[in-house]
Each structure stands twice: as structure tokens, then as C-alpha cells.
Amino acid sequence: MTVMIDVKGLDKEFGGVHAIEGLEFSVEQGQIYSVIGPNGAGKTTLFNLITGFYTPTRGEITLNGESVVGMDPNRLAERGMCRTFQQMQICMNMTALENVMLGRHLKIRSNLFTSMFRLPSLLREEKACRERSKELMAFVGCGEYINTEASAMSYGALKRLEIARALAADPKILLLDEPAAGLNGTETAELEELIRKVAEQGVTVMLVEHDMKLVMGISDRLLVINYGRKLAEGTPEEIRNNPDVIAAYLGG
Amino acid sequence: MFSEFLQYLFTGITIGATYALVALGFTIIYNASHVINFAQGEFLMIGGMGTVAFMGLGIPMFFAIILAVLLACLVGIALQRLAIAPAKNADVVTLIIITIGASIFIRGIAQVVWGKDYHVVPPFSGDEPIRLGGAVLNSQSLWVLGIGAVLVIALILFFTRTLIGRAILGTSMNKLAAQLVGVKTQMVLMLAFGLSALLGSVAGVTVAPITFTAYDIGILLALKGFVAAAMGGLGSGLGAVVGGILLGVVEAMTAGYISSEYKDAVAFSMILLVLFFMPRGLFGGRTVERV
Amino acid sequence: MFDRFLEWRMNYVLVLAIIVFVIPLLMENPFYFDLATQILIIAATVVGLNLLVGYAGQISLGHAGFYGMGAYFSAVATSAYNWPPLLALIVAAAVVGLVAWVVGRPILKLKGHYLSMATLAVGFIIAIIINNESQLTGGPDGMVVPPFSLFGWELSTFGLYSLLGLEIPGHVAWYLVAGVLLLVAVIIAQNLIDSPLGRALRSIHGSEIAARTVGVDTARYKSMVFVISAVYASIMGSVFAHFTGFITPAIAGFDYSIVLITMVVLGGMASPMGVILGAVVLKLLPQFLAGFQEYETAIFGFILMATMIFMPKGFYPTAMNAIRNKLGKSSGGKA
């Protein structure tokens, strides 16, 4: 197994407050790796550090063996990293399909010249992009929204749409920030199925999630953090029996 | 040599003090509502032109000034009530166009009511110049600096010592929280516009004896004030004052030593340089992008 | 058949073409042609500006600077250095594009009000240079521009031309040329919007964060669209200079920048037809206000404010929505 993400001695301070402190862990290729912890534990901050939205105060993050500290999100995307957000980031000025097609941005070779004159090469590429995006929409279960404006879609559908957009980039690693938040039981079950299918295709998945049932069910490994520090790491079984975790979750 | 430098410095600080007051006006409104009020310069115009007009009616200068300032405050409050408040959820571009529209509207009305002529406001205390180190200091410059300093101190006291001042600050930091503790945010916004108009019109009338006044002086002053505010860092009171004085001095030095035609170009090049290297101005706070 | 027309992405271009080419059949007075040609030129300029403001969501309060720079580059190059007008126009566009790229890279990192300040400053600096370099530009008094010519064939509003056996006076010929230019400007803009590049631009407006996570180099795309809109302005500025034959620094000034951005916002952002309508309305307004010259400024300011307060999306989208709702009701659709 090759290591996809390796984090060493990661620190993030906001005006003297430690949001993340001395965090170390690694995610292997093809795993479903979840990060859990109480509210305000620093889960989303960790995601923002890995995906380049924040720069660490100290520490090292490598992606496929390459150091990616301080790299912009768009350059990380070029290296196969894609993500979704707790506060969904959907382009409401576009249709659902266009949002997914946007996900294939890096796969498209057309340039200013072919765009201005709408040359045949561009049309071929756009057709392929549209087909692939429709497939992905069907794959995540929002095939019926192809011609819908994003602004007219329901919350649950938008959540799936955001995953479709991330998948459109053919990522090697996909980070999902609270994908089940706000979903009902059926929707969560569908989501679990979807994450499994994505992982089966060889995509490494990192997950921040509150829904314990979901997390315990699908994760290969879990990282528990509290106050920005590692509390425990291991398989769902190990985590379930870890006294520190039990204390943190039950003893408060 | 030195007396020449001193002369430019005096000129620069005087005009800089005016820019600082315009910039402070921007800052107050920006802090209360995140609107950049392009009509800020019109308050200066109303201050100057209003004084001229009221004096024309035979009203003594002192009372004419007070009436002009009151008029500006009324216009400021009306601007907030009638133009800004109804456009609640407008985006930045729309709000900018609204205030630009307001500025053009006010200028248009002033042109109809007061005409297109240039006017002189008499100096507050005679036109005897003061000699200092070989340079000549206009006595009106002392008025500008003195009134500027008094206004700045009064503002500091107002925002730190009075309940209303704190309410405005609180609203600027967190509108919802302020509402929850009982601050009437609409009231606060009106007050902010009124206060900003007060600053602008006082600045306008004090500087009018030096610079002349006319219906169309507002726009360039507003832009210079915006430059000063952006240079200092939008939202920072200290930044507005420093930015204003700095801009005034640099302009005066450029006009004196390089070329008076290019003094405005220097102001605008300066703001570009500041923004290139310090995207939030000299005193602007850093904010963390939330995702 | 009609349905397919409604779905066609270029349907409005056809409508526009019909309007543009039917109008000359209804007009005779050269004054109207002059006004209409000016409208076409400025409309093409704001179609370009709309790519930046309406689609990418970035503001520019200094775009007249680029327009004026193109106009003056053409004017100086053709009059003082005898360059062929087409060459001058192309070089002007390249130079303006370069300037926009150089200043655009750092300023487009700025957000909101800081960006509006920076673009305003760039426009102002260009206008001040044009005003002060009077040995080249004639300064505030303006300068005369030679008529447009190509391979010795001159296009002047005072000339007389024949096309397909028809006698066409110069002012009509200019109108037709400007009309074709507007259509080309619209088609290219629409092609860009409908391309992956346009999608990336719109995503910057929709969610810059989303754009970055899928790999859009937002800084690069913002500078690209800034350059494109500046080049649009420069080319149309050059065309305007040759058309009127006399230009003053006012076309590069702050007030004119405001007029340009107002056309974009007034008619309807992110809609080519909307911004063209904005250009038409704003250019015609002074004609309607001719009787109230004294009140012109106040009325202009009032209309600006009122439209933005009550129709923040602009005339065109507001009107289209109203029409769509009406149609939906009358045809029994679920409205």
C-alpha cells in the first residue's frame, strides 16, 4: 500500500490560539479515512490545511510523496485532490449540469482561440465533457436534474451534486466535509452506498462526519481529534473500545 | 530651499487634513454598513455652497455655516433612508452605482438651485498670513487643522465614551449580535450617515476659503478621500487620518517639485502601489477567509 | 420549429441583426445615423465590459481609460506618424491588452471595494496622461483624427459609396460597419461565455472557492477576462476615434467609466441584450431630456439610483421575467 497523504507535526494557530496542534497521521491509497471529534475540535480546519485554503503555522503535509504545504487549491486539484464543503459551494448562477462540467475543468484542453471561434475541436471536447458529466450525475443519483438551475434544487440534491462535481475532476483523493449533515435516514443510506462505490473505483476518501453510524460503518481507519490534538487513531473496532475516546464522548 | 519645503509641507498638511476628514466620513459609513459612499464629496460641496447661499440671504456667516451643516446632515440621513435602506440585499456593484447615482443627483440639484458659478467663502478670521520659517501659512489653514483635530478627538470620545458611539461600533462588528442586545440598527445606520455628512460639510466649509467652492467640487474630493481611506485600510480611523495627511503632503510635494499637472496621477499611482504590496492598506486588519 | 429557435443559444443575435439592419430603412436624417452609430460602438464596448462585470463578477471603474487609450493611440499613430489605421488599431489593442495584463495581475487579487479603487486609479492615471501630454494629444482641447482607410479605400461619414448597385452615403456606410462590428463583438462574447473558459469565468462569480477546488486558476482567468474586456474597449475606442474624427480626453475620464459600468448594470448584468439595451437607453436619454437641459444631471442621477434600487437586476431581465410570467399564465402553464 502506498501512502497518499502524510501529515507530520501539523500546527495551525489563529492569533495565538491553537486550532491544530502537533497532528500526525497518514492515509493510504484506496482507504476510506474518517476524521471525527466534537464540535470545534478542528476537523474543518484540518481539511482546510490539507486542501490549501489555510497555510499551516508549522508542519509538513505530503501528497503522494510530494510536499504540498502552501500550495493553492487549484494546484492541488492538478495533483488529483478534490473536495466538498460543509457550507456547500455551488455556483448558483449555473445549471446543475454546468456545475458538474466545471468539475472537468482540468481535463479540458481548449484555449482562448478555439473558444472565441467555437472550433470543432472545442465542440467535440464539450460533447465528451457533457456526456461524462451526465453519467456522473446519474451515478450520484441526481440524473433528473440535468437541465435544472442549481438555484432551484433541494438541499439533498445539491449535496450530491457537489460530490458529482468533485468526481468529475477524476480525483485520486476526495475529501468530503460533513456530507451527511442535513440529510434524512434514507438519504444518508444512499450516501453511504455512494461513498463505497467511489472507494471501490480506487479513489481515496477522507471524511469529516458527525454521523457515527455512517462513519463506523464505512471507514477503514478513523482519526479522533479533540482541541486540535490527536486523541486516537485506528480501525473502527479499536476506536470503539478506546477508553480516551469513550471518556471524551461520554464523560465530556 | 528649506522654506520652500516648509511651504509645500504646510499646503500638504492643510489639504491632507481635508482628505482625512473625507476619509473618516467614508470610514464611519463603511464600518456601519459596508457601503462605500461615493456621495461623500457632495457633503463637502453642500457645506461650502450652502454657506455661500445662506450668507447670500443675509444670514451672518456663523449661522449660515450651521444651517449648511444641518442641511448636509439632513441630506445624509435622507440618503440612507431613501436610497441605501431600500436596496437591502444589493451586491457591492449595485451599492456603488446607487451612491454614484446619488452623488450625480445631488450635484444636479445643486447646479439647478445654486448655479454653476465658482464662489469664495471669506476666511474665518481675516486674511492676514502668518510667517513661519520663511514660509507663509494661511490663517485659514490653522482653522482647517484646528477644526480637523477637534473633530478627530470628538469622534474618538464619541466612539469610546458614549453609548450611541459604542452602539455604532457594535453594529459594525456584528449586526445580528447588536440587534439581539437591543441596538436599533436602522437608527445606527442613519446616525452614521448623518455623522459622516456632518464631518464632510464641516470640512467643506472650513476649506472653502482656501480652495473656492462650486457645485461640482464633490466628486474629486470624494475620490481623493476614498484613496486616503483605502490607503489607510478601509474601516480604520487611524488609517483614514494618516492616509489623508500622507496623500495631501505627497500631492503638495509632487506639485511643488515635479509637476502640478501630475499631482493627481501621483495620488492614484500611490494608492496602486500601496494596494499592490499591502492589499488591505497600511492599517487594514487581516481577515481569514472562511470556507 | 419555433421551439428550436427559442432554445438556440444565438437566437437573440438574429433578432439583434434584424433590428440593426432594419433601422436604417426607417431613418433619413444623418444626425440620427450619427447617434445610432455611436450607440452601436459603445454597445460593443460594454458587451466586452460585461464579460468582466456580469460574468466574472469583477468590477472596473476605470474602463474608459482603456477605451480612451485605444482611441488616442489610433489618433496619434495615424495622424502624427502616418500609420495605416488598421495597423494602429491592432497595435493599440495589443498595447492596451498588455497594460491591462500588467496592472490586472496584481489588482485582480483585490476584492470588492479595493478592486474598485484600483481600477478607478488605473483609469484616472491614463486620463491624466492623455490630458497632460498635449504636444501629442492636444490636451483638454482634443485632437483631430484622420478617417479610417484600408488599402487606400477611405471610410468617411462625408463620402459616397456603392454596394451591390446601391448608393450609400458615408454616414449610412459607417452605421453598417458599426452594426457588423457589434454583431461580431456579440457573437465572440457569446462563444466565450458558452465555452469551458466562460464556465470557469462564471464559476468565479458563482463561487470562487468552488472554482479553485476544481482547479480553476482564478488569478489567471480574472486577468484574462480583464485583458479581453480591455481589448474590446481599445478596439471600439479606435473605431470611435476614426468615426467622429475628433476626440477629447473626456472619453477616457472617470465620468465616462461610470457611464460604461452603468450601461452594464442598468440594462442587465450577464445578458448581452441587456447591456446593449443599457447602452441604447443611456445614449438616448440626453435626447429625451433635451428640453430640460438644466435638469439633465439631476434626472440622470435619479434614474440611476431608482433603477438600481427597484430593478437591481436591470431592465432587460426584469422585463423578460415579466413577459415570461405573462406568457406562462396565458398559455395555462404552471406559473
PDB file of N, CA and C in Angstrom, chain C residues 15-73:
ATOM      1  N   VAL C  15     -32.185  38.273 -33.833  1.00  0.00           N
ATOM      2  CA  VAL C  15     -33.118  39.369 -33.567  1.00  0.00           C
ATOM      3  C   VAL C  15     -32.383  40.705 -33.617  1.00  0.00           C
ATOM      4  N   LEU C  16     -31.229  40.723 -32.981  1.00  0.00           N
ATOM      5  CA  LEU C  16     -30.420  41.936 -32.955  1.00  0.00           C
ATOM      6  C   LEU C  16     -30.028  42.350 -34.374  1.00  0.00           C
ATOM      7  N   ALA C  17     -29.603  41.370 -35.176  1.00  0.00           N
ATOM      8  CA  ALA C  17     -29.177  41.659 -36.548  1.00  0.00           C
ATOM      9  C   ALA C  17     -30.329  42.272 -37.330  1.00  0.00           C
ATOM     10  N   ILE C  18     -31.522  41.704 -37.157  1.00  0.00           N
ATOM     11  CA  ILE C  18     -32.683  42.233 -37.881  1.00  0.00           C
ATOM     12  C   ILE C  18     -32.942  43.683 -37.457  1.00  0.00           C
ATOM     13  N   ILE C  19     -32.914  43.915 -36.142  1.00  0.00           N
ATOM     14  CA  ILE C  19     -33.152  45.279 -35.662  1.00  0.00           C
ATOM     15  C   ILE C  19     -32.119  46.232 -36.242  1.00  0.00           C
ATOM     16  N   VAL C  20     -30.839  45.815 -36.152  1.00  0.00           N
ATOM     17  CA  VAL C  20     -29.755  46.698 -36.596  1.00  0.00           C
ATOM     18  C   VAL C  20     -29.903  47.034 -38.084  1.00  0.00           C
ATOM     19  N   PHE C  21     -30.278  46.050 -38.899  1.00  0.00           N
ATOM     20  CA  PHE C  21     -30.301  46.319 -40.337  1.00  0.00           C
ATOM     21  C   PHE C  21     -31.654  46.828 -40.848  1.00  0.00           C
ATOM     22  N   VAL C  22     -32.690  46.775 -40.020  1.00  0.00           N
ATOM     23  CA  VAL C  22     -33.971  47.346 -40.448  1.00  0.00           C
ATOM     24  C   VAL C  22     -34.020  48.846 -40.139  1.00  0.00           C
ATOM     25  N   ILE C  23     -33.382  49.204 -39.034  1.00  0.00           N
ATOM     26  CA  ILE C  23     -33.431  50.607 -38.601  1.00  0.00           C
ATOM     27  C   ILE C  23     -33.045  51.601 -39.706  1.00  0.00           C
ATOM     28  N   PRO C  24     -31.958  51.345 -40.469  1.00  0.00           N
ATOM     29  CA  PRO C  24     -31.584  52.361 -41.475  1.00  0.00           C
ATOM     30  C   PRO C  24     -32.666  52.591 -42.522  1.00  0.00           C
ATOM     31  N   LEU C  25     -33.551  51.605 -42.706  1.00  0.00           N
ATOM     32  CA  LEU C  25     -34.623  51.802 -43.682  1.00  0.00           C
ATOM     33  C   LEU C  25     -35.647  52.819 -43.178  1.00  0.00           C
ATOM     34  N   LEU C  26     -35.670  53.042 -41.853  1.00  0.00           N
ATOM     35  CA  LEU C  26     -36.677  53.925 -41.257  1.00  0.00           C
ATOM     36  C   LEU C  26     -36.146  55.326 -40.985  1.00  0.00           C
ATOM     37  N   MET C  27     -34.824  55.505 -41.187  1.00  0.00           N
ATOM     38  CA  MET C  27     -34.239  56.801 -40.834  1.00  0.00           C
ATOM     39  C   MET C  27     -33.678  57.482 -42.073  1.00  0.00           C
ATOM     40  N   GLU C  28     -33.655  58.796 -42.050  1.00  0.00           N
ATOM     41  CA  GLU C  28     -33.014  59.508 -43.144  1.00  0.00           C
ATOM     42  C   GLU C  28     -31.993  60.508 -42.635  1.00  0.00           C
ATOM     43  N   ASN C  29     -32.368  61.195 -41.578  1.00  0.00           N
ATOM     44  CA  ASN C  29     -31.550  62.274 -41.048  1.00  0.00           C
ATOM     45  C   ASN C  29     -30.143  61.793 -40.642  1.00  0.00           C
ATOM     46  N   PRO C  30     -29.075  62.383 -41.218  1.00  0.00           N
ATOM     47  CA  PRO C  30     -27.709  61.982 -40.855  1.00  0.00           C
ATOM     48  C   PRO C  30     -27.442  62.092 -39.363  1.00  0.00           C
ATOM     49  N   PHE C  31     -28.117  63.033 -38.691  1.00  0.00           N
ATOM     50  CA  PHE C  31     -27.925  63.182 -37.252  1.00  0.00           C
ATOM     51  C   PHE C  31     -28.293  61.901 -36.514  1.00  0.00           C
ATOM     52  N   TYR C  32     -29.420  61.290 -36.936  1.00  0.00           N
ATOM     53  CA  TYR C  32     -29.836  60.045 -36.290  1.00  0.00           C
ATOM     54  C   TYR C  32     -28.840  58.929 -36.565  1.00  0.00           C
ATOM     55  N   PHE C  33     -28.319  58.904 -37.792  1.00  0.00           N
ATOM     56  CA  PHE C  33     -27.334  57.875 -38.108  1.00  0.00           C
ATOM     57  C   PHE C  33     -26.088  58.039 -37.245  1.00  0.00           C
ATOM     58  N   ASP C  34     -25.712  59.287 -37.059  1.00  0.00           N
ATOM     59  CA  ASP C  34     -24.545  59.566 -36.226  1.00  0.00           C
ATOM     60  C   ASP C  34     -24.766  59.038 -34.811  1.00  0.00           C
ATOM     61  N   LEU C  35     -25.936  59.350 -34.269  1.00  0.00           N
ATOM     62  CA  LEU C  35     -26.265  58.898 -32.919  1.00  0.00           C
ATOM     63  C   LEU C  35     -26.317  57.373 -32.857  1.00  0.00           C
ATOM     64  N   ALA C  36     -26.982  56.765 -33.853  1.00  0.00           N
ATOM     65  CA  ALA C  36     -27.127  55.307 -33.863  1.00  0.00           C
ATOM     66  C   ALA C  36     -25.766  54.636 -33.964  1.00  0.00           C
ATOM     67  N   THR C  37     -24.875  55.202 -34.771  1.00  0.00           N
ATOM     68  CA  THR C  37     -23.539  54.609 -34.906  1.00  0.00           C
ATOM     69  C   THR C  37     -22.794  54.682 -33.578  1.00  0.00           C
ATOM     70  N   GLN C  38     -22.910  55.834 -32.912  1.00  0.00           N
ATOM     71  CA  GLN C  38     -22.284  55.956 -31.592  1.00  0.00           C
ATOM     72  C   GLN C  38     -22.822  54.908 -30.631  1.00  0.00           C
ATOM     73  N   ILE C  39     -24.128  54.672 -30.696  1.00  0.00           N
ATOM     74  CA  ILE C  39     -24.728  53.668 -29.812  1.00  0.00           C
ATOM     75  C   ILE C  39     -24.148  52.289 -30.105  1.00  0.00           C
ATOM     76  N   LEU C  40     -24.030  51.957 -31.402  1.00  0.00           N
ATOM     77  CA  LEU C  40     -23.506  50.640 -31.761  1.00  0.00           C
ATOM     78  C   LEU C  40     -22.077  50.461 -31.239  1.00  0.00           C
ATOM     79  N   ILE C  41     -21.266  51.514 -31.388  1.00  0.00           N
ATOM     80  CA  ILE C  41     -19.866  51.415 -30.963  1.00  0.00           C
ATOM     81  C   ILE C  41     -19.779  51.230 -29.449  1.00  0.00           C
ATOM     82  N   ILE C  42     -20.555  52.044 -28.724  1.00  0.00           N
ATOM     83  CA  ILE C  42     -20.478  51.957 -27.269  1.00  0.00           C
ATOM     84  C   ILE C  42     -21.096  50.631 -26.783  1.00  0.00           C
ATOM     85  N   ALA C  43     -22.116  50.160 -27.507  1.00  0.00           N
ATOM     86  CA  ALA C  43     -22.730  48.882 -27.127  1.00  0.00           C
ATOM     87  C   ALA C  43     -21.707  47.762 -27.239  1.00  0.00           C
ATOM     88  N   ALA C  44     -20.913  47.767 -28.319  1.00  0.00           N
ATOM     89  CA  ALA C  44     -19.891  46.723 -28.472  1.00  0.00           C
ATOM     90  C   ALA C  44     -18.875  46.815 -27.337  1.00  0.00           C
ATOM     91  N   THR C  45     -18.572  48.029 -26.901  1.00  0.00           N
ATOM     92  CA  THR C  45     -17.627  48.204 -25.788  1.00  0.00           C
ATOM     93  C   THR C  45     -18.176  47.564 -24.509  1.00  0.00           C
ATOM     94  N   VAL C  46     -19.453  47.837 -24.211  1.00  0.00           N
ATOM     95  CA  VAL C  46     -19.986  47.313 -22.953  1.00  0.00           C
ATOM     96  C   VAL C  46     -20.271  45.816 -23.024  1.00  0.00           C
ATOM     97  N   VAL C  47     -20.462  45.291 -24.244  1.00  0.00           N
ATOM     98  CA  VAL C  47     -20.572  43.836 -24.367  1.00  0.00           C
ATOM     99  C   VAL C  47     -19.273  43.206 -23.852  1.00  0.00           C
ATOM    100  N   GLY C  48     -18.151  43.841 -24.155  1.00  0.00           N
ATOM    101  CA  GLY C  48     -16.860  43.365 -23.648  1.00  0.00           C
ATOM    102  C   GLY C  48     -16.724  43.561 -22.149  1.00  0.00           C
ATOM    103  N   LEU C  49     -17.142  44.721 -21.679  1.00  0.00           N
ATOM    104  CA  LEU C  49     -17.044  45.018 -20.241  1.00  0.00           C
ATOM    105  C   LEU C  49     -17.914  44.055 -19.432  1.00  0.00           C
ATOM    106  N   ASN C  50     -19.035  43.672 -20.030  1.00  0.00           N
ATOM    107  CA  ASN C  50     -19.965  42.755 -19.370  1.00  0.00           C
ATOM    108  C   ASN C  50     -19.315  41.396 -19.084  1.00  0.00           C
ATOM    109  N   LEU C  51     -18.373  40.981 -19.943  1.00  0.00           N
ATOM    110  CA  LEU C  51     -17.677  39.713 -19.689  1.00  0.00           C
ATOM    111  C   LEU C  51     -16.993  39.785 -18.327  1.00  0.00           C
ATOM    112  N   LEU C  52     -16.427  40.942 -18.033  1.00  0.00           N
ATOM    113  CA  LEU C  52     -15.715  41.128 -16.770  1.00  0.00           C
ATOM    114  C   LEU C  52     -16.693  41.309 -15.608  1.00  0.00           C
ATOM    115  N   VAL C  53     -17.668  42.212 -15.798  1.00  0.00           N
ATOM    116  CA  VAL C  53     -18.538  42.600 -14.683  1.00  0.00           C
ATOM    117  C   VAL C  53     -19.676  41.596 -14.496  1.00  0.00           C
ATOM    118  N   GLY C  54     -20.375  41.318 -15.586  1.00  0.00           N
ATOM    119  CA  GLY C  54     -21.567  40.491 -15.491  1.00  0.00           C
ATOM    120  C   GLY C  54     -21.247  39.016 -15.295  1.00  0.00           C
ATOM    121  N   TYR C  55     -20.239  38.526 -16.017  1.00  0.00           N
ATOM    122  CA  TYR C  55     -19.981  37.085 -15.962  1.00  0.00           C
ATOM    123  C   TYR C  55     -18.956  36.705 -14.914  1.00  0.00           C
ATOM    124  N   ALA C  56     -17.821  37.440 -14.872  1.00  0.00           N
ATOM    125  CA  ALA C  56     -16.797  37.062 -13.896  1.00  0.00           C
ATOM    126  C   ALA C  56     -17.021  37.753 -12.553  1.00  0.00           C
ATOM    127  N   GLY C  57     -17.963  38.725 -12.518  1.00  0.00           N
ATOM    128  CA  GLY C  57     -18.304  39.358 -11.242  1.00  0.00           C
ATOM    129  C   GLY C  57     -17.238  40.288 -10.692  1.00  0.00           C
ATOM    130  N   GLN C  58     -16.357  40.800 -11.548  1.00  0.00           N
ATOM    131  CA  GLN C  58     -15.332  41.742 -11.089  1.00  0.00           C
ATOM    132  C   GLN C  58     -15.742  43.145 -11.534  1.00  0.00           C
ATOM    133  N   ILE C  59     -15.418  44.142 -10.711  1.00  0.00           N
ATOM    134  CA  ILE C  59     -15.847  45.490 -11.065  1.00  0.00           C
ATOM    135  C   ILE C  59     -14.687  46.241 -11.728  1.00  0.00           C
ATOM    136  N   SER C  60     -15.014  47.142 -12.648  1.00  0.00           N
ATOM    137  CA  SER C  60     -13.996  48.060 -13.155  1.00  0.00           C
ATOM    138  C   SER C  60     -14.590  49.454 -13.221  1.00  0.00           C
ATOM    139  N   LEU C  61     -14.000  50.379 -12.483  1.00  0.00           N
ATOM    140  CA  LEU C  61     -14.448  51.772 -12.523  1.00  0.00           C
ATOM    141  C   LEU C  61     -13.472  52.609 -13.338  1.00  0.00           C
ATOM    142  N   GLY C  62     -12.667  51.938 -14.176  1.00  0.00           N
ATOM    143  CA  GLY C  62     -11.695  52.701 -14.957  1.00  0.00           C
ATOM    144  C   GLY C  62     -11.649  52.279 -16.405  1.00  0.00           C
ATOM    145  N   HIS C  63     -12.744  51.661 -16.883  1.00  0.00           N
ATOM    146  CA  HIS C  63     -12.659  51.083 -18.214  1.00  0.00           C
ATOM    147  C   HIS C  63     -12.563  52.115 -19.320  1.00  0.00           C
ATOM    148  N   ALA C  64     -13.076  53.315 -19.072  1.00  0.00           N
ATOM    149  CA  ALA C  64     -12.948  54.352 -20.093  1.00  0.00           C
ATOM    150  C   ALA C  64     -11.481  54.645 -20.365  1.00  0.00           C
ATOM    151  N   GLY C  65     -10.625  54.401 -19.380  1.00  0.00           N
ATOM    152  CA  GLY C  65      -9.188  54.586 -19.578  1.00  0.00           C
ATOM    153  C   GLY C  65      -8.702  53.753 -20.755  1.00  0.00           C
ATOM    154  N   PHE C  66      -9.138  52.507 -20.829  1.00  0.00           N
ATOM    155  CA  PHE C  66      -8.713  51.622 -21.926  1.00  0.00           C
ATOM    156  C   PHE C  66      -9.337  52.063 -23.249  1.00  0.00           C
ATOM    157  N   TYR C  67     -10.588  52.494 -23.161  1.00  0.00           N
ATOM    158  CA  TYR C  67     -11.289  52.996 -24.359  1.00  0.00           C
ATOM    159  C   TYR C  67     -10.545  54.215 -24.903  1.00  0.00           C
ATOM    160  N   GLY C  68     -10.239  55.147 -23.998  1.00  0.00           N
ATOM    161  CA  GLY C  68      -9.537  56.367 -24.396  1.00  0.00           C
ATOM    162  C   GLY C  68      -8.133  56.066 -24.900  1.00  0.00           C
ATOM    163  N   MET C  69      -7.485  55.099 -24.276  1.00  0.00           N
ATOM    164  CA  MET C  69      -6.130  54.754 -24.687  1.00  0.00           C
ATOM    165  C   MET C  69      -6.137  54.221 -26.115  1.00  0.00           C
ATOM    166  N   GLY C  70      -7.093  53.348 -26.424  1.00  0.00           N
ATOM    167  CA  GLY C  70      -7.205  52.832 -27.794  1.00  0.00           C
ATOM    168  C   GLY C  70      -7.467  53.969 -28.772  1.00  0.00           C
ATOM    169  N   ALA C  71      -8.401  54.854 -28.403  1.00  0.00           N
ATOM    170  CA  ALA C  71      -8.767  55.957 -29.290  1.00  0.00           C
ATOM    171  C   ALA C  71      -7.561  56.866 -29.539  1.00  0.00           C
ATOM    172  N   TYR C  72      -6.869  57.226 -28.478  1.00  0.00           N
ATOM    173  CA  TYR C  72      -5.741  58.144 -28.635  1.00  0.00           C
ATOM    174  C   TYR C  72      -4.546  57.487 -29.306  1.00  0.00           C
ATOM    175  N   PHE C  73      -4.326  56.208 -29.047  1.00  0.00           N
ATOM    176  CA  PHE C  73      -3.225  55.521 -29.725  1.00  0.00           C
ATOM    177  C   PHE C  73      -3.458  55.560 -31.232  1.00  0.00           C
TER     178      PHE C  73
END
